[in-house]
Amino acid sequence: MEHQPPQSAHARRCRNERGEHMRAHTYPVGSGLLTPTRRGRRVVWLACVAGVLLTALGFILRVAPFDAPAVEALNRAHTGAWGQIADAIYFMLEPVPAAFLTLLILITIAAVLRSVRTAIVFGGIVALTWLPTAAIKVVVDRPRPDIFTLIHPFTPAQVDGSFPSGHTAFIAALSIAFWFLLRGTRGASIALITGTVSTVIVGLAVVSDGLHYPTDVLASIAWAIAMAPTARWVMVDVIAPRLERYRKRS
């Protein structure tokens, strides 16, 4: 066996410095979620502008569904195992199951981190990002893809608005909340990759089901990216300090 020369004192010192540097830049889980927002007005304006632009886009797409052929193409692949998976994804992320899933995650966060505050902020980010899409649906009222053009139409037929996709908005909001939770830790990149993959899969599923247009999915992702920082600002910088002052007075 070839003899390896001993490391020099300089090499050992550099390795120790790199380890200390990594430890110094790794923060406790949840600290990135609870850190006050530096530019609160900017994130609020971003969410407002995004809401106006996406609503305007929804009205345009309502009369010009140029992406209908993409729905028909993906719906043709809605067979076999993928068809069953896509249907299961849609049913599992309906509002009631999604709310229960969020509640389960909040209980887990509170138990593991021993922080009810962290769990509440996490839940608030998901809710304030996800739920407004229901209002946009009502305002825009974009019809669902025409079931008569689909080879595998979804049953039961969905009659509410198509734009944006609530299922995609939920999984995107959940993914961003997890990224906030793990921001500054070694798990942040894992949360980002997992969240991106999950959002893409859900988006493909709802389009393959024939329930949404690709633009519905993209609008939901854009909304979540714009709104989640504002939701965090509301929870961390607005609601949390008031609750803390109320707790101290009582």
mmCIF file of C-alpha atoms in Angstrom, residues 77-229:
data_model
loop_
_atom_site.group_PDB
_atom_site.id
_atom_site.type_symbol
_atom_site.label_atom_id
_atom_site.label_comp_id
_atom_site.label_asym_id
_atom_site.label_seq_id
_atom_site.Cartn_x
_atom_site.Cartn_y
_atom_site.Cartn_z
ATOM 1 C CA ALA A 77 -51.054 10.182 -21.879
ATOM 2 C CA HIS A 78 -53.536 9.894 -19.005
ATOM 3 C CA THR A 79 -53.503 6.087 -19.025
ATOM 4 C CA GLY A 80 -52.182 3.204 -16.942
ATOM 5 C CA ALA A 81 -50.163 3.913 -13.824
ATOM 6 C CA TRP A 82 -49.675 7.590 -14.628
ATOM 7 C CA GLY A 83 -53.402 8.102 -15.068
ATOM 8 C CA GLN A 84 -54.070 6.569 -11.652
ATOM 9 C CA ILE A 85 -51.303 8.612 -10.033
ATOM 10 C CA ALA A 86 -52.582 11.846 -11.590
ATOM 11 C CA ASP A 87 -56.126 11.160 -10.380
ATOM 12 C CA ALA A 88 -54.845 10.315 -6.886
ATOM 13 C CA ILE A 89 -52.823 13.533 -6.748
ATOM 14 C CA TYR A 90 -55.895 15.580 -7.615
ATOM 15 C CA PHE A 91 -58.106 13.921 -5.000
ATOM 16 C CA MET A 92 -55.426 14.020 -2.272
ATOM 17 C CA LEU A 93 -54.854 17.750 -2.774
ATOM 18 C CA GLU A 94 -58.503 18.749 -2.727
ATOM 19 C CA PRO A 95 -59.136 21.524 -0.150
ATOM 20 C CA VAL A 96 -60.176 19.291 2.771
ATOM 21 C CA PRO A 97 -57.352 16.707 2.429
ATOM 22 C CA ALA A 98 -54.872 19.541 1.813
ATOM 23 C CA ALA A 99 -56.015 21.279 4.998
ATOM 24 C CA PHE A 100 -55.601 18.051 6.985
ATOM 25 C CA LEU A 101 -52.146 17.527 5.480
ATOM 26 C CA THR A 102 -51.160 21.052 6.493
ATOM 27 C CA LEU A 103 -52.476 20.493 10.012
ATOM 28 C CA LEU A 104 -50.459 17.278 10.301
ATOM 29 C CA ILE A 105 -47.328 19.108 9.182
ATOM 30 C CA LEU A 106 -47.951 21.893 11.711
ATOM 31 C CA ILE A 107 -48.335 19.395 14.553
ATOM 32 C CA THR A 108 -45.103 17.703 13.476
ATOM 33 C CA ILE A 109 -43.215 21.010 13.321
ATOM 34 C CA ALA A 110 -44.487 22.063 16.749
ATOM 35 C CA ALA A 111 -43.518 18.703 18.262
ATOM 36 C CA VAL A 112 -40.098 18.335 16.634
ATOM 37 C CA LEU A 113 -38.955 21.952 17.029
ATOM 38 C CA ARG A 114 -40.903 22.494 20.274
ATOM 39 C CA SER A 115 -42.134 25.776 18.871
ATOM 40 C CA VAL A 116 -45.815 26.492 18.395
ATOM 41 C CA ARG A 117 -44.897 29.910 17.017
ATOM 42 C CA THR A 118 -42.886 28.358 14.188
ATOM 43 C CA ALA A 119 -45.760 26.041 13.336
ATOM 44 C CA ILE A 120 -48.272 28.904 13.305
ATOM 45 C CA VAL A 121 -46.092 31.055 11.054
ATOM 46 C CA PHE A 122 -45.561 28.105 8.704
ATOM 47 C CA GLY A 123 -49.299 27.479 8.509
ATOM 48 C CA GLY A 124 -50.020 31.154 7.985
ATOM 49 C CA ILE A 125 -47.636 31.324 5.038
ATOM 50 C CA VAL A 126 -49.295 28.336 3.383
ATOM 51 C CA ALA A 127 -52.820 29.636 4.000
ATOM 52 C CA LEU A 128 -52.219 33.269 2.994
ATOM 53 C CA THR A 129 -50.470 32.160 -0.190
ATOM 54 C CA TRP A 130 -52.878 29.402 -1.172
ATOM 55 C CA LEU A 131 -56.360 30.646 -0.242
ATOM 56 C CA PRO A 132 -56.399 33.914 -2.256
ATOM 57 C CA THR A 133 -56.289 31.861 -5.449
ATOM 58 C CA ALA A 134 -59.919 30.935 -4.748
ATOM 59 C CA ALA A 135 -60.847 34.619 -5.035
ATOM 60 C CA ILE A 136 -58.946 34.971 -8.313
ATOM 61 C CA LYS A 137 -60.812 31.913 -9.620
ATOM 62 C CA VAL A 138 -64.151 33.559 -8.880
ATOM 63 C CA VAL A 139 -63.164 36.901 -10.413
ATOM 64 C CA VAL A 140 -61.657 35.487 -13.611
ATOM 65 C CA ASP A 141 -64.027 32.512 -13.936
ATOM 66 C CA ARG A 142 -62.072 30.907 -16.764
ATOM 67 C CA PRO A 143 -63.929 27.817 -18.027
ATOM 68 C CA ARG A 144 -62.289 24.443 -17.566
ATOM 69 C CA PRO A 145 -60.872 22.700 -20.657
ATOM 70 C CA ASP A 146 -63.623 21.386 -22.919
ATOM 71 C CA ILE A 147 -64.252 17.754 -21.891
ATOM 72 C CA PHE A 148 -65.566 16.949 -25.374
ATOM 73 C CA THR A 149 -62.077 17.484 -26.807
ATOM 74 C CA LEU A 150 -60.452 15.106 -24.307
ATOM 75 C CA ILE A 151 -59.906 11.386 -24.757
ATOM 76 C CA HIS A 152 -59.883 10.765 -21.006
ATOM 77 C CA PRO A 153 -62.222 13.339 -19.404
ATOM 78 C CA PHE A 154 -62.112 13.624 -15.629
ATOM 79 C CA THR A 155 -65.065 12.467 -13.556
ATOM 80 C CA PRO A 156 -66.835 14.005 -11.808
ATOM 81 C CA ALA A 157 -66.706 17.091 -14.010
ATOM 82 C CA GLN A 158 -65.397 20.196 -12.239
ATOM 83 C CA VAL A 159 -67.517 23.304 -12.771
ATOM 84 C CA ASP A 160 -65.593 25.967 -10.846
ATOM 85 C CA GLY A 161 -63.066 28.321 -12.421
ATOM 86 C CA SER A 162 -59.890 26.996 -13.959
ATOM 87 C CA PHE A 163 -57.517 29.949 -13.478
ATOM 88 C CA PRO A 164 -55.320 29.614 -11.489
ATOM 89 C CA SER A 165 -54.786 26.030 -10.322
ATOM 90 C CA GLY A 166 -55.546 25.750 -6.614
ATOM 91 C CA HIS A 167 -53.812 22.370 -6.353
ATOM 92 C CA THR A 168 -50.610 23.766 -7.830
ATOM 93 C CA ALA A 169 -50.854 26.883 -5.678
ATOM 94 C CA PHE A 170 -51.120 24.719 -2.563
ATOM 95 C CA ILE A 171 -48.102 22.541 -3.297
ATOM 96 C CA ALA A 172 -46.070 25.591 -4.369
ATOM 97 C CA ALA A 173 -47.015 27.449 -1.176
ATOM 98 C CA LEU A 174 -46.134 24.401 0.910
ATOM 99 C CA SER A 175 -42.793 24.031 -0.863
ATOM 100 C CA ILE A 176 -41.863 27.677 -0.344
ATOM 101 C CA ALA A 177 -42.880 27.490 3.325
ATOM 102 C CA PHE A 178 -40.570 24.491 3.763
ATOM 103 C CA TRP A 179 -37.772 26.422 2.085
ATOM 104 C CA PHE A 180 -38.312 29.318 4.495
ATOM 105 C CA LEU A 181 -38.290 26.822 7.381
ATOM 106 C CA LEU A 182 -34.965 25.314 6.302
ATOM 107 C CA ARG A 183 -33.376 28.488 4.953
ATOM 108 C CA GLY A 184 -29.845 28.893 6.254
ATOM 109 C CA THR A 185 -29.485 25.170 6.968
ATOM 110 C CA ARG A 186 -27.999 22.357 4.915
ATOM 111 C CA GLY A 187 -31.515 21.158 4.164
ATOM 112 C CA ALA A 188 -32.460 24.309 2.237
ATOM 113 C CA SER A 189 -31.242 22.964 -1.099
ATOM 114 C CA ILE A 190 -33.081 19.685 -0.497
ATOM 115 C CA ALA A 191 -36.286 21.608 0.233
ATOM 116 C CA LEU A 192 -35.821 23.652 -2.942
ATOM 117 C CA ILE A 193 -35.234 20.618 -5.166
ATOM 118 C CA THR A 194 -37.998 18.539 -3.582
ATOM 119 C CA GLY A 195 -40.457 21.414 -3.755
ATOM 120 C CA THR A 196 -39.656 22.131 -7.391
ATOM 121 C CA VAL A 197 -40.060 18.489 -8.415
ATOM 122 C CA SER A 198 -43.298 18.143 -6.425
ATOM 123 C CA THR A 199 -44.763 21.283 -7.980
ATOM 124 C CA VAL A 200 -43.884 20.131 -11.495
ATOM 125 C CA ILE A 201 -45.460 16.715 -10.882
ATOM 126 C CA VAL A 202 -48.678 18.222 -9.510
ATOM 127 C CA GLY A 203 -48.820 20.677 -12.402
ATOM 128 C CA LEU A 204 -48.421 17.892 -14.955
ATOM 129 C CA ALA A 205 -51.039 15.824 -13.136
ATOM 130 C CA VAL A 206 -53.785 18.452 -13.165
ATOM 131 C CA VAL A 207 -53.167 19.257 -16.833
ATOM 132 C CA SER A 208 -53.058 15.564 -17.719
ATOM 133 C CA ASP A 209 -56.355 15.112 -15.873
ATOM 134 C CA GLY A 210 -57.814 17.620 -18.311
ATOM 135 C CA LEU A 211 -58.775 19.955 -15.480
ATOM 136 C CA HIS A 212 -56.345 22.812 -16.040
ATOM 137 C CA TYR A 213 -54.473 24.581 -18.776
ATOM 138 C CA PRO A 214 -50.673 24.895 -18.516
ATOM 139 C CA THR A 215 -51.127 28.647 -18.037
ATOM 140 C CA ASP A 216 -53.285 27.933 -14.971
ATOM 141 C CA VAL A 217 -50.360 26.039 -13.475
ATOM 142 C CA LEU A 218 -47.755 28.655 -14.381
ATOM 143 C CA ALA A 219 -49.953 31.418 -12.966
ATOM 144 C CA SER A 220 -50.231 29.543 -9.663
ATOM 145 C CA ILE A 221 -46.470 29.147 -9.419
ATOM 146 C CA ALA A 222 -45.903 32.825 -10.209
ATOM 147 C CA TRP A 223 -48.515 33.806 -7.624
ATOM 148 C CA ALA A 224 -46.963 31.616 -4.930
ATOM 149 C CA ILE A 225 -43.481 33.017 -5.555
ATOM 150 C CA ALA A 226 -44.805 36.583 -5.358
ATOM 151 C CA MET A 227 -47.216 36.119 -2.452
ATOM 152 C CA ALA A 228 -45.285 33.829 -0.074
ATOM 153 C CA PRO A 229 -42.807 36.539 1.041
#
